[in-house]
Amino acid sequence: MRWAPISKPCELSARPNLGDYEQARAEFDWATARSQLSGLPGGRGLNIAHEAVDRHAAGVRAQATALRCVDKQDQVTEIDYAELRDQTGKFANVLREHGVQRGERVFTLLGRVPALYTAALGTLKADCVLAPLFSAFGPQPVFDRLRIGGGAVLVTTYRLYRNKIRQLRSALPDLRHVFLVGEPTAEPGTTDLADALAHADPAFDIPSTSLEDWALLHFTSGTTGAPKGAVHVHEAVVAHHTTAAQALDLRPDDVFWCTADPGWVTGTSYGIIAPLTHGATVVSDEGEFDARRWYHVLAEQRVTVWYTAPTALRMLMRHGPELASRYDLSALRYIASVGEPLNPEVVVWGQEVLGLPVHDNWWQTETGAIMISNYPSEEIRPGSMGRPVPGIDAALLERGEDGRALVHGGEVRELTGADVEGELALRPGWPSMFRGYLHDEARYAASFAGGWYLTGDIAARDADGYYWFVGRADDVIKSAGHLVGPFEVESALMEHPAVAEAGVIGKPDPMAGELVKAFVSLRPGHAPSEELRTELLAFGRRQLGAVAPKELTFDDDLPHTRSGKVMRRLLKARELGLPEGDLSTLEKAR
Ligand code: AMP
């Protein structure tokens, strides 16, 4: 069933940035978009941190609030653009003083605290590569990413260092400097960041930065192998800036809250970079999700544009309209959501309870910026991700038996017309497109065919060009908006002495979209029991943190393909009581 369109999505106090969609698409070109940014003085290139911070600090917005960080005790730290320029300049100087060269990787493993933002932007100023990690990851994902990314610097807290890194530090030979944020400690092999910053010069001359200089390294997951490091370059800022204007209707006087953690791509592209390039105020909340807390932040901080995720909206919805009515949300003028399918009920709930519909949009780590979106001035079709942003060409490609686009002699077949379904593909060439997977050219090359970037998502398109998410073409899991690679979870579980093998799937969940479920077979000498199940779940949590399995079933007869891989597709079909599909590659039937 399709829900009735919402034809007048927002009461807009000002003309939206994107007026007429068709006209905006027809008139758009990336060169003009680039000219909206100032570039480094003297024509020395384009640097994200200059666009986000220094150019505002040198202009009329110098005293405007850039960051408003709410801590767990509700204390607010405000930093204006001039101050942010100085703090990020100090951080960049600290990197230089410690011999960190341009292009080297600086990792952050921090909660949403002010130091995270200054480290991130200071790293970009120094033309080093920022690799932000999710602080709720366990030691294993942190270690793997630091190792793959060849991190030279890590900025973290003592607690996170002690719990997640200290033991494995000796296996990270590239990691030369660890800066600790917070209470000073005498931890060997680390430097107190506040101490280092206290002696640093705030003035930092951003070096010439080319469009293709690496800027960001975001890890994402596939179905096989280790996490992939998607590389983004400084030119990406053109897409961050433009799409924030078009799809989020962002303006300089906005108070913008993106609830994604900067450890994930949304939290960096839109939680840090895009709003600052507009000179807006970024709200950041150190606390975890809590319905009352979130309404309180929206009301208290007078948030005008809110970019959040379906799981959070579903949780708010569960608390009913009465809770929302207790807060003054009158400042709010625009709501957008990303990361996982947004049920139509939530779009309509937004309209009824918050007085604003939720604008779904779609993108992924590799695309670096919003690619498909609903817009303030255009009809919303609840349940649809919207239409491609100006400057982006999308297509649906015919799929083969493995569920992915059918590639024949290097060519693919584009599906035309209305109500077709295929693998969602994008025409490469936009500024925030990833430039590679670190150390993995083959995987990067395999992401393209017939002149298209293949997204791995299956979508449908209606007669008016609106895209509708259907599902993933592979086994990756989306749980509470976090992309989870089953291979990473399986490998971690198999570290336990009782586990012979594991198969991990995403099990549909009304709140989190999917939850991570593991099936494990045991080694000889171990028998299934409730105690062992509890122990394995706890082991998973210790190793993996927030992406650990929530459910675990013992299965001493895991289905395999003839090449010996666990058939996750079959595990999932059995779990859901769905048809088992093509079993021709099954090694042995039950
Ligand atoms: P990530 O790379 O972690 O940002 O995850 C990207 C993936 O999240 C996409 O390939 C989709 O599978 C999913 N996704 C992102 N946005 C949406 C959306 N609006 N609707 C449905 N799925 C989405």
CSV table of N, CA and C in Angstrom, one decimal, residues 173-260:
chain,number,residue,atom,x,y,z
A,173,PRO,N,52.4,-0.8,15.1
A,173,PRO,CA,53.7,-0.1,15.0
A,173,PRO,C,53.6,1.3,14.3
A,174,ASP,N,52.6,1.5,13.5
A,174,ASP,CA,52.5,2.8,12.9
A,174,ASP,C,52.0,3.9,13.8
A,175,LEU,N,51.4,3.5,14.9
A,175,LEU,CA,50.8,4.5,15.9
A,175,LEU,C,51.9,5.2,16.7
A,176,ARG,N,52.3,6.4,16.3
A,176,ARG,CA,53.4,7.0,17.0
A,176,ARG,C,53.0,7.9,18.2
A,177,HIS,N,51.7,8.5,18.1
A,177,HIS,CA,51.3,9.4,19.1
A,177,HIS,C,49.9,9.1,19.5
A,178,VAL,N,49.7,9.1,20.9
A,178,VAL,CA,48.3,9.0,21.4
A,178,VAL,C,48.1,10.2,22.3
A,179,PHE,N,47.2,11.0,21.9
A,179,PHE,CA,46.8,12.2,22.7
A,179,PHE,C,45.6,11.9,23.5
A,180,LEU,N,45.7,12.2,24.8
A,180,LEU,CA,44.5,11.9,25.7
A,180,LEU,C,43.8,13.2,26.1
A,181,VAL,N,42.5,13.1,26.0
A,181,VAL,CA,41.6,14.2,26.3
A,181,VAL,C,41.0,14.0,27.7
A,182,GLY,N,40.8,15.0,28.5
A,182,GLY,CA,40.2,14.8,29.8
A,182,GLY,C,41.2,14.9,30.9
A,183,GLU,N,40.9,14.3,32.1
A,183,GLU,CA,41.8,14.4,33.2
A,183,GLU,C,43.2,13.9,32.9
A,184,PRO,N,44.2,14.7,33.3
A,184,PRO,CA,45.6,14.3,32.9
A,184,PRO,C,45.9,12.9,33.7
A,185,THR,N,46.6,12.1,33.0
A,185,THR,CA,47.1,10.8,33.7
A,185,THR,C,48.6,10.6,33.3
A,186,ALA,N,49.2,9.8,34.0
A,186,ALA,CA,50.6,9.5,33.7
A,186,ALA,C,50.7,8.2,32.9
A,187,GLU,N,49.8,8.1,32.0
A,187,GLU,CA,49.8,6.8,31.2
A,187,GLU,C,51.0,6.8,30.2
A,188,PRO,N,51.9,5.8,30.3
A,188,PRO,CA,53.1,5.8,29.5
A,188,PRO,C,52.7,5.7,28.0
A,189,GLY,N,53.5,6.4,27.2
A,189,GLY,CA,53.2,6.3,25.7
A,189,GLY,C,52.1,7.2,25.2
A,190,THR,N,51.7,8.1,26.1
A,190,THR,CA,50.6,9.0,25.7
A,190,THR,C,51.0,10.5,26.0
A,191,THR,N,50.3,11.4,25.4
A,191,THR,CA,50.6,12.8,25.7
A,191,THR,C,49.2,13.5,26.1
A,192,ASP,N,49.3,14.3,27.1
A,192,ASP,CA,48.0,15.0,27.5
A,192,ASP,C,47.7,16.1,26.4
A,193,LEU,N,46.6,16.0,25.8
A,193,LEU,CA,46.3,16.9,24.7
A,193,LEU,C,46.2,18.4,25.2
A,194,ALA,N,45.5,18.6,26.4
A,194,ALA,CA,45.4,19.9,26.9
A,194,ALA,C,46.7,20.6,27.1
A,195,ASP,N,47.7,19.8,27.6
A,195,ASP,CA,49.0,20.2,27.9
A,195,ASP,C,49.7,20.7,26.6
A,196,ALA,N,49.5,19.8,25.6
A,196,ALA,CA,50.2,20.1,24.3
A,196,ALA,C,49.6,21.4,23.6
A,197,LEU,N,48.2,21.5,23.8
A,197,LEU,CA,47.6,22.6,23.2
A,197,LEU,C,47.9,23.9,23.9
A,198,ALA,N,48.2,23.8,25.2
A,198,ALA,CA,48.4,25.0,26.0
A,198,ALA,C,49.7,25.8,25.4
A,199,HIS,N,50.6,25.1,24.9
A,199,HIS,CA,51.8,25.7,24.4
A,199,HIS,C,51.8,26.0,22.9
A,200,ALA,N,50.7,25.6,22.3
A,200,ALA,CA,50.7,25.7,20.8
A,200,ALA,C,50.2,27.1,20.3
A,201,ASP,N,50.7,27.5,19.2
A,201,ASP,CA,50.3,28.7,18.5
A,201,ASP,C,49.0,28.6,17.9
A,202,PRO,N,48.1,29.5,18.1
A,202,PRO,CA,46.8,29.4,17.4
A,202,PRO,C,46.8,29.7,15.9
A,203,ALA,N,47.8,30.4,15.5
A,203,ALA,CA,47.9,30.8,14.1
A,203,ALA,C,48.5,29.6,13.3
A,204,PHE,N,47.7,29.2,12.3
A,204,PHE,CA,48.2,28.1,11.5
A,204,PHE,C,47.8,28.5,10.0
A,205,ASP,N,48.9,28.5,9.2
A,205,ASP,CA,48.6,28.8,7.8
A,205,ASP,C,48.4,27.5,7.1
A,206,ILE,N,47.1,27.3,6.6
A,206,ILE,CA,46.8,26.1,5.9
A,206,ILE,C,47.6,25.9,4.7
A,207,PRO,N,48.3,24.8,4.5
A,207,PRO,CA,49.1,24.6,3.3
A,207,PRO,C,48.2,24.5,2.1
A,208,SER,N,48.8,24.7,0.9
A,208,SER,CA,48.1,24.5,-0.3
A,208,SER,C,47.5,23.1,-0.3
A,209,THR,N,46.2,23.1,-0.7
A,209,THR,CA,45.5,21.8,-0.6
A,209,THR,C,44.9,21.5,-1.9
A,210,SER,N,45.2,20.4,-2.6
A,210,SER,CA,44.6,20.2,-3.9
A,210,SER,C,43.2,19.5,-3.7
A,211,LEU,N,42.4,19.6,-4.7
A,211,LEU,CA,41.1,19.0,-4.6
A,211,LEU,C,41.2,17.5,-4.3
A,212,GLU,N,42.2,16.9,-4.8
A,212,GLU,CA,42.4,15.5,-4.7
A,212,GLU,C,43.2,15.0,-3.4
A,213,ASP,N,43.6,16.0,-2.6
A,213,ASP,CA,44.3,15.6,-1.4
A,213,ASP,C,43.3,14.8,-0.5
A,214,TRP,N,43.8,13.7,0.0
A,214,TRP,CA,42.9,12.9,0.9
A,214,TRP,C,42.6,13.7,2.2
A,215,ALA,N,41.3,13.5,2.5
A,215,ALA,CA,40.8,14.3,3.7
A,215,ALA,C,40.2,13.4,4.8
A,216,LEU,N,39.4,12.4,4.3
A,216,LEU,CA,38.7,11.6,5.3
A,216,LEU,C,38.8,10.1,5.0
A,217,LEU,N,38.9,9.3,6.0
A,217,LEU,CA,38.9,7.9,5.8
A,217,LEU,C,37.8,7.3,6.7
A,218,HIS,N,36.8,6.8,6.0
A,218,HIS,CA,35.6,6.2,6.7
A,218,HIS,C,35.6,4.7,6.5
A,219,PHE,N,35.5,4.0,7.6
A,219,PHE,CA,35.4,2.6,7.4
A,219,PHE,C,34.0,2.1,7.2
A,220,THR,N,33.8,1.2,6.3
A,220,THR,CA,32.5,0.6,6.1
A,220,THR,C,32.6,-0.9,5.9
A,221,SER,N,31.5,-1.6,5.9
A,221,SER,CA,31.6,-3.1,5.9
A,221,SER,C,31.0,-3.7,4.7
A,222,GLY,N,31.7,-4.8,4.3
A,222,GLY,CA,31.1,-5.6,3.2
A,222,GLY,C,30.7,-6.9,3.8
A,223,THR,N,30.3,-7.8,2.9
A,223,THR,CA,29.9,-9.1,3.4
A,223,THR,C,31.0,-10.0,3.7
A,224,THR,N,32.2,-9.8,3.0
A,224,THR,CA,33.3,-10.6,3.2
A,224,THR,C,34.5,-9.7,3.6
A,225,GLY,N,35.5,-10.4,4.2
A,225,GLY,CA,36.7,-9.7,4.5
A,225,GLY,C,36.7,-8.6,5.5
A,226,ALA,N,37.8,-7.9,5.7
A,226,ALA,CA,37.9,-6.9,6.8
A,226,ALA,C,37.2,-5.7,6.4
A,227,PRO,N,37.0,-4.8,7.4
A,227,PRO,CA,36.3,-3.5,7.0
A,227,PRO,C,37.1,-2.8,5.9
A,228,LYS,N,36.3,-2.0,5.1
A,228,LYS,CA,37.0,-1.3,4.0
A,228,LYS,C,37.1,0.2,4.4
A,229,GLY,N,38.3,0.7,4.1
A,229,GLY,CA,38.5,2.2,4.3
A,229,GLY,C,38.2,3.0,3.1
A,230,ALA,N,37.0,3.7,3.1
A,230,ALA,CA,36.7,4.5,2.0
A,230,ALA,C,37.3,5.9,2.0
A,231,VAL,N,38.1,6.2,1.0
A,231,VAL,CA,38.9,7.5,1.0
A,231,VAL,C,38.1,8.6,0.4
A,232,HIS,N,38.0,9.7,1.0
A,232,HIS,CA,37.4,10.9,0.5
A,232,HIS,C,38.4,12.1,0.4
A,233,VAL,N,38.2,13.0,-0.5
A,233,VAL,CA,39.2,14.0,-0.7
A,233,VAL,C,38.6,15.4,-0.3
A,234,HIS,N,39.5,16.4,-0.3
A,234,HIS,CA,39.0,17.7,0.1
A,234,HIS,C,37.9,18.3,-0.8
A,235,GLU,N,37.9,17.9,-2.1
A,235,GLU,CA,36.8,18.4,-3.0
A,235,GLU,C,35.4,18.0,-2.5
A,236,ALA,N,35.4,17.0,-1.7
A,236,ALA,CA,34.1,16.5,-1.2
A,236,ALA,C,33.3,17.6,-0.5
A,237,VAL,N,34.0,18.6,0.0
A,237,VAL,CA,33.3,19.7,0.7
A,237,VAL,C,32.3,20.5,-0.3
A,238,VAL,N,32.5,20.4,-1.5
A,238,VAL,CA,31.6,21.0,-2.5
A,238,VAL,C,30.2,20.3,-2.4
A,239,ALA,N,30.3,19.0,-2.3
A,239,ALA,CA,29.0,18.2,-2.2
A,239,ALA,C,28.4,18.4,-0.8
A,240,HIS,N,29.2,18.4,0.2
A,240,HIS,CA,28.7,18.6,1.6
A,240,HIS,C,27.9,19.9,1.6
A,241,HIS,N,28.5,20.9,1.1
A,241,HIS,CA,27.9,22.3,1.2
A,241,HIS,C,26.6,22.3,0.4
A,242,THR,N,26.7,21.9,-0.9
A,242,THR,CA,25.6,22.0,-1.8
A,242,THR,C,24.4,21.2,-1.3
A,243,THR,N,24.7,19.9,-1.0
A,243,THR,CA,23.5,19.1,-0.6
A,243,THR,C,22.9,19.5,0.7
A,244,ALA,N,23.7,20.1,1.6
A,244,ALA,CA,23.1,20.6,2.9
A,244,ALA,C,22.1,21.7,2.5
A,245,ALA,N,22.4,22.5,1.5
A,245,ALA,CA,21.5,23.6,1.1
A,245,ALA,C,20.3,23.0,0.5
A,246,GLN,N,20.5,22.0,-0.4
A,246,GLN,CA,19.3,21.5,-1.2
A,246,GLN,C,18.4,20.6,-0.4
A,247,ALA,N,19.1,19.6,0.2
A,247,ALA,CA,18.3,18.5,0.8
A,247,ALA,C,17.9,18.8,2.3
A,248,LEU,N,18.7,19.7,3.0
A,248,LEU,CA,18.4,20.0,4.4
A,248,LEU,C,18.0,21.4,4.5
A,249,ASP,N,18.0,22.2,3.4
A,249,ASP,CA,17.5,23.6,3.4
A,249,ASP,C,18.3,24.4,4.4
A,250,LEU,N,19.6,24.1,4.6
A,250,LEU,CA,20.4,24.8,5.6
A,250,LEU,C,20.8,26.2,5.2
A,251,ARG,N,20.8,27.1,6.2
A,251,ARG,CA,21.2,28.5,6.0
A,251,ARG,C,22.0,28.9,7.2
A,252,PRO,N,22.7,30.1,7.0
A,252,PRO,CA,23.7,30.5,8.1
A,252,PRO,C,23.0,30.7,9.4
A,253,ASP,N,21.7,31.2,9.5
A,253,ASP,CA,21.2,31.4,10.8
A,253,ASP,C,20.5,30.2,11.4
A,254,ASP,N,20.8,29.0,10.9
A,254,ASP,CA,20.2,27.8,11.4
A,254,ASP,C,20.9,27.3,12.6
A,255,VAL,N,20.2,26.7,13.5
A,255,VAL,CA,20.8,25.9,14.6
A,255,VAL,C,20.5,24.5,14.2
A,256,PHE,N,21.6,23.8,13.9
A,256,PHE,CA,21.4,22.5,13.3
A,256,PHE,C,21.9,21.4,14.2
A,257,TRP,N,21.1,20.3,14.3
A,257,TRP,CA,21.4,19.2,15.1
A,257,TRP,C,21.4,17.9,14.2
A,258,CYS,N,22.5,17.3,14.0
A,258,CYS,CA,22.6,16.0,13.4
A,258,CYS,C,22.9,15.0,14.4
A,259,THR,N,22.1,14.1,14.7
A,259,THR,CA,22.2,13.2,15.8
A,259,THR,C,23.2,12.1,15.6
A,260,ALA,N,23.7,11.9,14.3
A,260,ALA,CA,24.6,10.8,14.0
A,260,ALA,C,25.9,11.1,14.7
